[in-house]
JSON list of C-alpha atoms in Angstrom, two decimals:
[
{"chain": "A", "resi": 1, "resn": "MET", "atom": "CA", "xyz": [43.70, 118.62, 57.49]},
{"chain": "A", "resi": 2, "resn": "PRO", "atom": "CA", "xyz": [41.12, 116.11, 58.83]},
{"chain": "A", "resi": 3, "resn": "ILE", "atom": "CA", "xyz": [40.98, 115.61, 62.56]},
{"chain": "A", "resi": 4, "resn": "ARG", "atom": "CA", "xyz": [41.76, 112.09, 63.68]},
{"chain": "A", "resi": 5, "resn": "ARG", "atom": "CA", "xyz": [38.77, 110.62, 65.51]},
{"chain": "A", "resi": 6, "resn": "PRO", "atom": "CA", "xyz": [39.23, 108.42, 68.56]},
{"chain": "A", "resi": 7, "resn": "GLY", "atom": "CA", "xyz": [39.03, 104.67, 67.97]},
{"chain": "A", "resi": 8, "resn": "ASN", "atom": "CA", "xyz": [35.73, 104.40, 69.81]},
{"chain": "A", "resi": 9, "resn": "ALA", "atom": "CA", "xyz": [34.09, 106.56, 67.14]},
{"chain": "A", "resi": 10, "resn": "LEU", "atom": "CA", "xyz": [34.57, 104.03, 64.38]},
{"chain": "A", "resi": 11, "resn": "PRO", "atom": "CA", "xyz": [32.07, 101.43, 65.61]},
{"chain": "A", "resi": 12, "resn": "PHE", "atom": "CA", "xyz": [29.45, 104.13, 66.02]},
{"chain": "A", "resi": 13, "resn": "LEU", "atom": "CA", "xyz": [30.11, 105.51, 62.52]},
{"chain": "A", "resi": 14, "resn": "LEU", "atom": "CA", "xyz": [29.79, 102.08, 61.04]},
{"chain": "A", "resi": 15, "resn": "LEU", "atom": "CA", "xyz": [26.71, 101.23, 63.04]},
{"chain": "A", "resi": 16, "resn": "GLY", "atom": "CA", "xyz": [25.10, 104.58, 62.18]},
{"chain": "A", "resi": 17, "resn": "ALA", "atom": "CA", "xyz": [25.71, 104.02, 58.47]},
{"chain": "A", "resi": 18, "resn": "PHE", "atom": "CA", "xyz": [24.37, 100.46, 58.68]},
{"chain": "A", "resi": 19, "resn": "ARG", "atom": "CA", "xyz": [21.30, 101.65, 60.56]},
{"chain": "A", "resi": 20, "resn": "ALA", "atom": "CA", "xyz": [20.66, 104.46, 58.02]},
{"chain": "A", "resi": 21, "resn": "LEU", "atom": "CA", "xyz": [20.73, 101.88, 55.18]},
{"chain": "A", "resi": 22, "resn": "ILE", "atom": "CA", "xyz": [18.56, 99.31, 56.90]},
{"chain": "A", "resi": 23, "resn": "ASP", "atom": "CA", "xyz": [16.05, 101.84, 58.13]},
{"chain": "A", "resi": 24, "resn": "GLU", "atom": "CA", "xyz": [15.60, 103.24, 54.65]},
{"chain": "A", "resi": 25, "resn": "LEU", "atom": "CA", "xyz": [15.45, 99.73, 53.19]},
{"chain": "A", "resi": 26, "resn": "HIS", "atom": "CA", "xyz": [12.61, 98.82, 55.52]},
{"chain": "A", "resi": 27, "resn": "ARG", "atom": "CA", "xyz": [10.79, 102.12, 54.91]},
{"chain": "A", "resi": 28, "resn": "GLN", "atom": "CA", "xyz": [10.83, 101.34, 51.18]},
{"chain": "A", "resi": 29, "resn": "LEU", "atom": "CA", "xyz": [9.93, 97.70, 51.69]},
{"chain": "A", "resi": 30, "resn": "ALA", "atom": "CA", "xyz": [6.86, 98.76, 53.72]},
{"chain": "A", "resi": 31, "resn": "GLU", "atom": "CA", "xyz": [5.83, 101.20, 50.95]},
{"chain": "A", "resi": 32, "resn": "GLN", "atom": "CA", "xyz": [6.10, 98.34, 48.45]},
{"chain": "A", "resi": 33, "resn": "GLY", "atom": "CA", "xyz": [3.95, 95.85, 50.26]},
{"chain": "A", "resi": 34, "resn": "HIS", "atom": "CA", "xyz": [6.18, 94.33, 52.98]},
{"chain": "A", "resi": 35, "resn": "PRO", "atom": "CA", "xyz": [5.42, 96.36, 56.14]},
{"chain": "A", "resi": 36, "resn": "GLN", "atom": "CA", "xyz": [5.86, 93.39, 58.49]},
{"chain": "A", "resi": 37, "resn": "LEU", "atom": "CA", "xyz": [9.46, 92.65, 57.59]},
{"chain": "A", "resi": 38, "resn": "GLN", "atom": "CA", "xyz": [11.97, 93.44, 60.30]},
{"chain": "A", "resi": 39, "resn": "PRO", "atom": "CA", "xyz": [15.80, 93.62, 59.96]},
{"chain": "A", "resi": 40, "resn": "ALA", "atom": "CA", "xyz": [16.26, 90.20, 61.58]},
{"chain": "A", "resi": 41, "resn": "HIS", "atom": "CA", "xyz": [13.94, 88.72, 58.91]},
{"chain": "A", "resi": 42, "resn": "GLY", "atom": "CA", "xyz": [16.37, 89.86, 56.27]},
{"chain": "A", "resi": 43, "resn": "PHE", "atom": "CA", "xyz": [19.18, 87.77, 57.74]},
{"chain": "A", "resi": 44, "resn": "ALA", "atom": "CA", "xyz": [16.89, 84.75, 58.03]},
{"chain": "A", "resi": 45, "resn": "LEU", "atom": "CA", "xyz": [15.57, 85.12, 54.49]},
{"chain": "A", "resi": 46, "resn": "GLN", "atom": "CA", "xyz": [19.16, 85.28, 53.21]},
{"chain": "A", "resi": 47, "resn": "MET", "atom": "CA", "xyz": [20.03, 82.07, 55.01]},
{"chain": "A", "resi": 48, "resn": "ILE", "atom": "CA", "xyz": [16.82, 80.27, 54.02]},
{"chain": "A", "resi": 49, "resn": "SER", "atom": "CA", "xyz": [17.58, 81.09, 50.37]},
{"chain": "A", "resi": 50, "resn": "ARG", "atom": "CA", "xyz": [20.70, 78.94, 50.68]},
{"chain": "A", "resi": 51, "resn": "GLY", "atom": "CA", "xyz": [18.49, 75.86, 51.24]},
{"chain": "A", "resi": 52, "resn": "GLY", "atom": "CA", "xyz": [18.45, 73.35, 54.03]},
{"chain": "A", "resi": 53, "resn": "SER", "atom": "CA", "xyz": [16.66, 72.36, 57.21]},
{"chain": "A", "resi": 54, "resn": "ILE", "atom": "CA", "xyz": [15.71, 74.25, 60.34]},
{"chain": "A", "resi": 55, "resn": "THR", "atom": "CA", "xyz": [18.89, 72.85, 61.93]},
{"chain": "A", "resi": 56, "resn": "ASP", "atom": "CA", "xyz": [20.92, 74.24, 59.02]},
{"chain": "A", "resi": 57, "resn": "LEU", "atom": "CA", "xyz": [19.19, 77.62, 59.39]},
{"chain": "A", "resi": 58, "resn": "GLY", "atom": "CA", "xyz": [20.00, 77.71, 63.11]},
{"chain": "A", "resi": 59, "resn": "ARG", "atom": "CA", "xyz": [23.65, 76.93, 62.47]},
{"chain": "A", "resi": 60, "resn": "ARG", "atom": "CA", "xyz": [23.87, 79.66, 59.81]},
{"chain": "A", "resi": 61, "resn": "LEU", "atom": "CA", "xyz": [22.20, 82.21, 62.07]},
{"chain": "A", "resi": 62, "resn": "GLY", "atom": "CA", "xyz": [24.22, 81.12, 65.07]},
{"chain": "A", "resi": 63, "resn": "VAL", "atom": "CA", "xyz": [21.08, 80.29, 67.13]},
{"chain": "A", "resi": 64, "resn": "THR", "atom": "CA", "xyz": [19.57, 77.18, 68.57]},
{"chain": "A", "resi": 65, "resn": "LYS", "atom": "CA", "xyz": [17.31, 74.88, 66.57]},
{"chain": "A", "resi": 66, "resn": "GLN", "atom": "CA", "xyz": [14.45, 76.07, 68.75]},
{"chain": "A", "resi": 67, "resn": "ALA", "atom": "CA", "xyz": [15.13, 79.72, 67.94]},
{"chain": "A", "resi": 68, "resn": "ALA", "atom": "CA", "xyz": [15.40, 78.93, 64.26]},
{"chain": "A", "resi": 69, "resn": "HIS", "atom": "CA", "xyz": [12.11, 77.07, 64.44]},
{"chain": "A", "resi": 70, "resn": "LYS", "atom": "CA", "xyz": [10.47, 80.12, 66.10]},
{"chain": "A", "resi": 71, "resn": "THR", "atom": "CA", "xyz": [11.85, 82.30, 63.29]},
{"chain": "A", "resi": 72, "resn": "VAL", "atom": "CA", "xyz": [10.51, 79.97, 60.62]},
{"chain": "A", "resi": 73, "resn": "ILE", "atom": "CA", "xyz": [7.06, 79.90, 62.30]},
{"chain": "A", "resi": 74, "resn": "GLY", "atom": "CA", "xyz": [7.01, 83.73, 62.27]},
{"chain": "A", "resi": 75, "resn": "LEU", "atom": "CA", "xyz": [8.12, 83.90, 58.62]},
{"chain": "A", "resi": 76, "resn": "GLU", "atom": "CA", "xyz": [5.48, 81.27, 57.69]},
{"chain": "A", "resi": 77, "resn": "GLY", "atom": "CA", "xyz": [2.83, 83.34, 59.40]},
{"chain": "A", "resi": 78, "resn": "LEU", "atom": "CA", "xyz": [3.85, 86.35, 57.33]},
{"chain": "A", "resi": 79, "resn": "GLY", "atom": "CA", "xyz": [3.89, 84.24, 54.11]},
{"chain": "A", "resi": 80, "resn": "TYR", "atom": "CA", "xyz": [7.60, 84.49, 53.46]},
{"chain": "A", "resi": 81, "resn": "ALA", "atom": "CA", "xyz": [8.77, 80.88, 54.15]},
{"chain": "A", "resi": 82, "resn": "GLN", "atom": "CA", "xyz": [7.38, 77.44, 54.37]},
{"chain": "A", "resi": 83, "resn": "ARG", "atom": "CA", "xyz": [8.44, 74.02, 55.60]},
{"chain": "A", "resi": 84, "resn": "GLN", "atom": "CA", "xyz": [8.38, 71.06, 53.24]},
{"chain": "A", "resi": 85, "resn": "PRO", "atom": "CA", "xyz": [9.54, 67.43, 53.41]},
{"chain": "A", "resi": 86, "resn": "SER", "atom": "CA", "xyz": [13.15, 67.02, 52.25]},
{"chain": "A", "resi": 87, "resn": "SER", "atom": "CA", "xyz": [13.54, 65.45, 48.82]},
{"chain": "A", "resi": 88, "resn": "THR", "atom": "CA", "xyz": [16.69, 63.63, 50.05]},
{"chain": "A", "resi": 89, "resn": "ASP", "atom": "CA", "xyz": [15.87, 62.51, 53.64]},
{"chain": "A", "resi": 90, "resn": "ARG", "atom": "CA", "xyz": [12.41, 61.53, 54.83]},
{"chain": "A", "resi": 91, "resn": "ARG", "atom": "CA", "xyz": [13.31, 62.37, 58.44]},
{"chain": "A", "resi": 92, "resn": "ARG", "atom": "CA", "xyz": [14.15, 65.97, 57.60]},
{"chain": "A", "resi": 93, "resn": "THR", "atom": "CA", "xyz": [12.05, 68.99, 56.96]},
{"chain": "A", "resi": 94, "resn": "ASP", "atom": "CA", "xyz": [13.49, 71.72, 54.71]},
{"chain": "A", "resi": 95, "resn": "VAL", "atom": "CA", "xyz": [12.67, 75.40, 54.82]},
{"chain": "A", "resi": 96, "resn": "VAL", "atom": "CA", "xyz": [12.16, 77.25, 51.57]},
{"chain": "A", "resi": 97, "resn": "LEU", "atom": "CA", "xyz": [11.18, 80.79, 50.57]},
{"chain": "A", "resi": 98, "resn": "THR", "atom": "CA", "xyz": [7.67, 81.29, 49.27]},
{"chain": "A", "resi": 99, "resn": "GLU", "atom": "CA", "xyz": [7.12, 83.39, 46.17]},
{"chain": "A", "resi": 100, "resn": "ARG", "atom": "CA", "xyz": [6.53, 86.35, 48.56]},
{"chain": "A", "resi": 101, "resn": "GLY", "atom": "CA", "xyz": [9.82, 85.62, 50.36]},
{"chain": "A", "resi": 102, "resn": "ALA", "atom": "CA", "xyz": [11.77, 85.44, 47.11]},
{"chain": "A", "resi": 103, "resn": "GLU", "atom": "CA", "xyz": [10.09, 88.69, 46.00]},
{"chain": "A", "resi": 104, "resn": "ALA", "atom": "CA", "xyz": [11.03, 90.44, 49.24]},
{"chain": "A", "resi": 105, "resn": "LEU", "atom": "CA", "xyz": [14.61, 89.28, 49.03]},
{"chain": "A", "resi": 106, "resn": "ALA", "atom": "CA", "xyz": [14.92, 90.42, 45.33]},
{"chain": "A", "resi": 107, "resn": "LEU", "atom": "CA", "xyz": [13.27, 93.75, 46.18]},
{"chain": "A", "resi": 108, "resn": "SER", "atom": "CA", "xyz": [15.66, 94.20, 49.09]},
{"chain": "A", "resi": 109, "resn": "GLY", "atom": "CA", "xyz": [18.63, 93.69, 46.79]},
{"chain": "A", "resi": 110, "resn": "ALA", "atom": "CA", "xyz": [17.27, 96.22, 44.27]},
{"chain": "A", "resi": 111, "resn": "ILE", "atom": "CA", "xyz": [16.60, 98.82, 47.00]},
{"chain": "A", "resi": 112, "resn": "LEU", "atom": "CA", "xyz": [20.06, 98.34, 48.46]},
{"chain": "A", "resi": 113, "resn": "ASN", "atom": "CA", "xyz": [21.63, 98.80, 45.04]},
{"chain": "A", "resi": 114, "resn": "GLN", "atom": "CA", "xyz": [19.66, 102.05, 44.66]},
{"chain": "A", "resi": 115, "resn": "LEU", "atom": "CA", "xyz": [20.73, 103.22, 48.14]},
{"chain": "A", "resi": 116, "resn": "ARG", "atom": "CA", "xyz": [24.35, 102.44, 47.39]},
{"chain": "A", "resi": 117, "resn": "ASP", "atom": "CA", "xyz": [24.08, 104.53, 44.20]},
{"chain": "A", "resi": 118, "resn": "GLU", "atom": "CA", "xyz": [22.51, 107.40, 46.13]},
{"chain": "A", "resi": 119, "resn": "TRP", "atom": "CA", "xyz": [25.36, 107.32, 48.63]},
{"chain": "A", "resi": 120, "resn": "ALA", "atom": "CA", "xyz": [27.86, 107.26, 45.71]},
{"chain": "A", "resi": 121, "resn": "SER", "atom": "CA", "xyz": [26.16, 110.34, 44.16]},
{"chain": "A", "resi": 122, "resn": "ARG", "atom": "CA", "xyz": [26.56, 112.20, 47.43]},
{"chain": "A", "resi": 123, "resn": "VAL", "atom": "CA", "xyz": [30.16, 111.35, 48.14]},
{"chain": "A", "resi": 124, "resn": "GLY", "atom": "CA", "xyz": [31.44, 110.52, 44.64]},
{"chain": "A", "resi": 125, "resn": "GLU", "atom": "CA", "xyz": [31.77, 107.12, 43.02]},
{"chain": "A", "resi": 126, "resn": "ASP", "atom": "CA", "xyz": [35.58, 107.06, 43.56]},
{"chain": "A", "resi": 127, "resn": "ARG", "atom": "CA", "xyz": [35.18, 107.69, 47.26]},
{"chain": "A", "resi": 128, "resn": "MET", "atom": "CA", "xyz": [32.42, 105.11, 47.53]},
{"chain": "A", "resi": 129, "resn": "MET", "atom": "CA", "xyz": [34.57, 102.48, 45.86]},
{"chain": "A", "resi": 130, "resn": "VAL", "atom": "CA", "xyz": [37.43, 103.32, 48.23]},
{"chain": "A", "resi": 131, "resn": "LEU", "atom": "CA", "xyz": [35.07, 102.97, 51.18]},
{"chain": "A", "resi": 132, "resn": "GLU", "atom": "CA", "xyz": [33.90, 99.58, 50.00]},
{"chain": "A", "resi": 133, "resn": "ASP", "atom": "CA", "xyz": [37.45, 98.42, 49.37]},
{"chain": "A", "resi": 134, "resn": "VAL", "atom": "CA", "xyz": [38.59, 99.64, 52.81]},
{"chain": "A", "resi": 135, "resn": "LEU", "atom": "CA", "xyz": [35.69, 97.91, 54.57]},
{"chain": "A", "resi": 136, "resn": "GLU", "atom": "CA", "xyz": [36.31, 94.67, 52.62]},
{"chain": "A", "resi": 137, "resn": "ARG", "atom": "CA", "xyz": [40.01, 94.60, 53.46]},
{"chain": "A", "resi": 138, "resn": "ALA", "atom": "CA", "xyz": [39.47, 95.58, 57.07]},
{"chain": "A", "resi": 139, "resn": "SER", "atom": "CA", "xyz": [36.94, 92.79, 57.72]},
{"chain": "A", "resi": 140, "resn": "GLU", "atom": "CA", "xyz": [39.20, 90.09, 56.17]},
{"chain": "A", "resi": 141, "resn": "GLU", "atom": "CA", "xyz": [36.24, 87.81, 55.60]},
{"chain": "A", "resi": 142, "resn": "ASP", "atom": "CA", "xyz": [32.68, 87.59, 54.22]},
{"chain": "A", "resi": 143, "resn": "GLY", "atom": "CA", "xyz": [30.72, 90.26, 55.92]},
{"chain": "A", "resi": 144, "resn": "MET", "atom": "CA", "xyz": [27.51, 88.28, 56.12]},
{"chain": "A", "resi": 145, "resn": "ASP", "atom": "CA", "xyz": [29.21, 85.29, 57.82]},
{"chain": "A", "resi": 146, "resn": "ARG", "atom": "CA", "xyz": [30.89, 87.59, 60.34]},
{"chain": "A", "resi": 147, "resn": "ILE", "atom": "CA", "xyz": [27.70, 89.46, 61.20]},
{"chain": "A", "resi": 148, "resn": "LEU", "atom": "CA", "xyz": [25.63, 86.36, 61.54]},
{"chain": "A", "resi": 149, "resn": "GLY", "atom": "CA", "xyz": [28.17, 84.65, 63.70]},
{"chain": "A", "resi": 150, "resn": "TRP", "atom": "CA", "xyz": [28.38, 87.68, 65.95]},
{"chain": "A", "resi": 151, "resn": "LEU", "atom": "CA", "xyz": [24.62, 88.13, 66.22]},
{"chain": "A", "resi": 152, "resn": "GLY", "atom": "CA", "xyz": [24.15, 84.51, 67.14]},
{"chain": "A", "resi": 153, "resn": "SER", "atom": "CA", "xyz": [26.77, 84.34, 69.83]}
]
């Protein structure tokens, strides 16, 4: 019979699993030509891919416009994003992914799919699907929105 863990173990188990995935993701990204990318960049690239201005990016990340601007400058310096005039509003500047940014985002998705499959091969596909279903039901909302809101607060 499994031993019931105390409630304070759950956040550490979840964080440990998250950290293991993200660390391995970034190890593989570095091997495949993206050594400068950091975990925070992944969140920003996800939000930039949705389109919009620096203000929109800040709102999505839960940070100030100034912090979003600093993030964009950093990603521009690494070649992952660029600012361009808005096609709908001359007063606005949009942020878009460069080809390198889109490549990194697609590669991240492929690596995470591979890592998910590796975990499933270790614990069994049925158990992996149960884990995913439990986490989805427990969070009661889109995981990315919840994480970004929490990180930005």
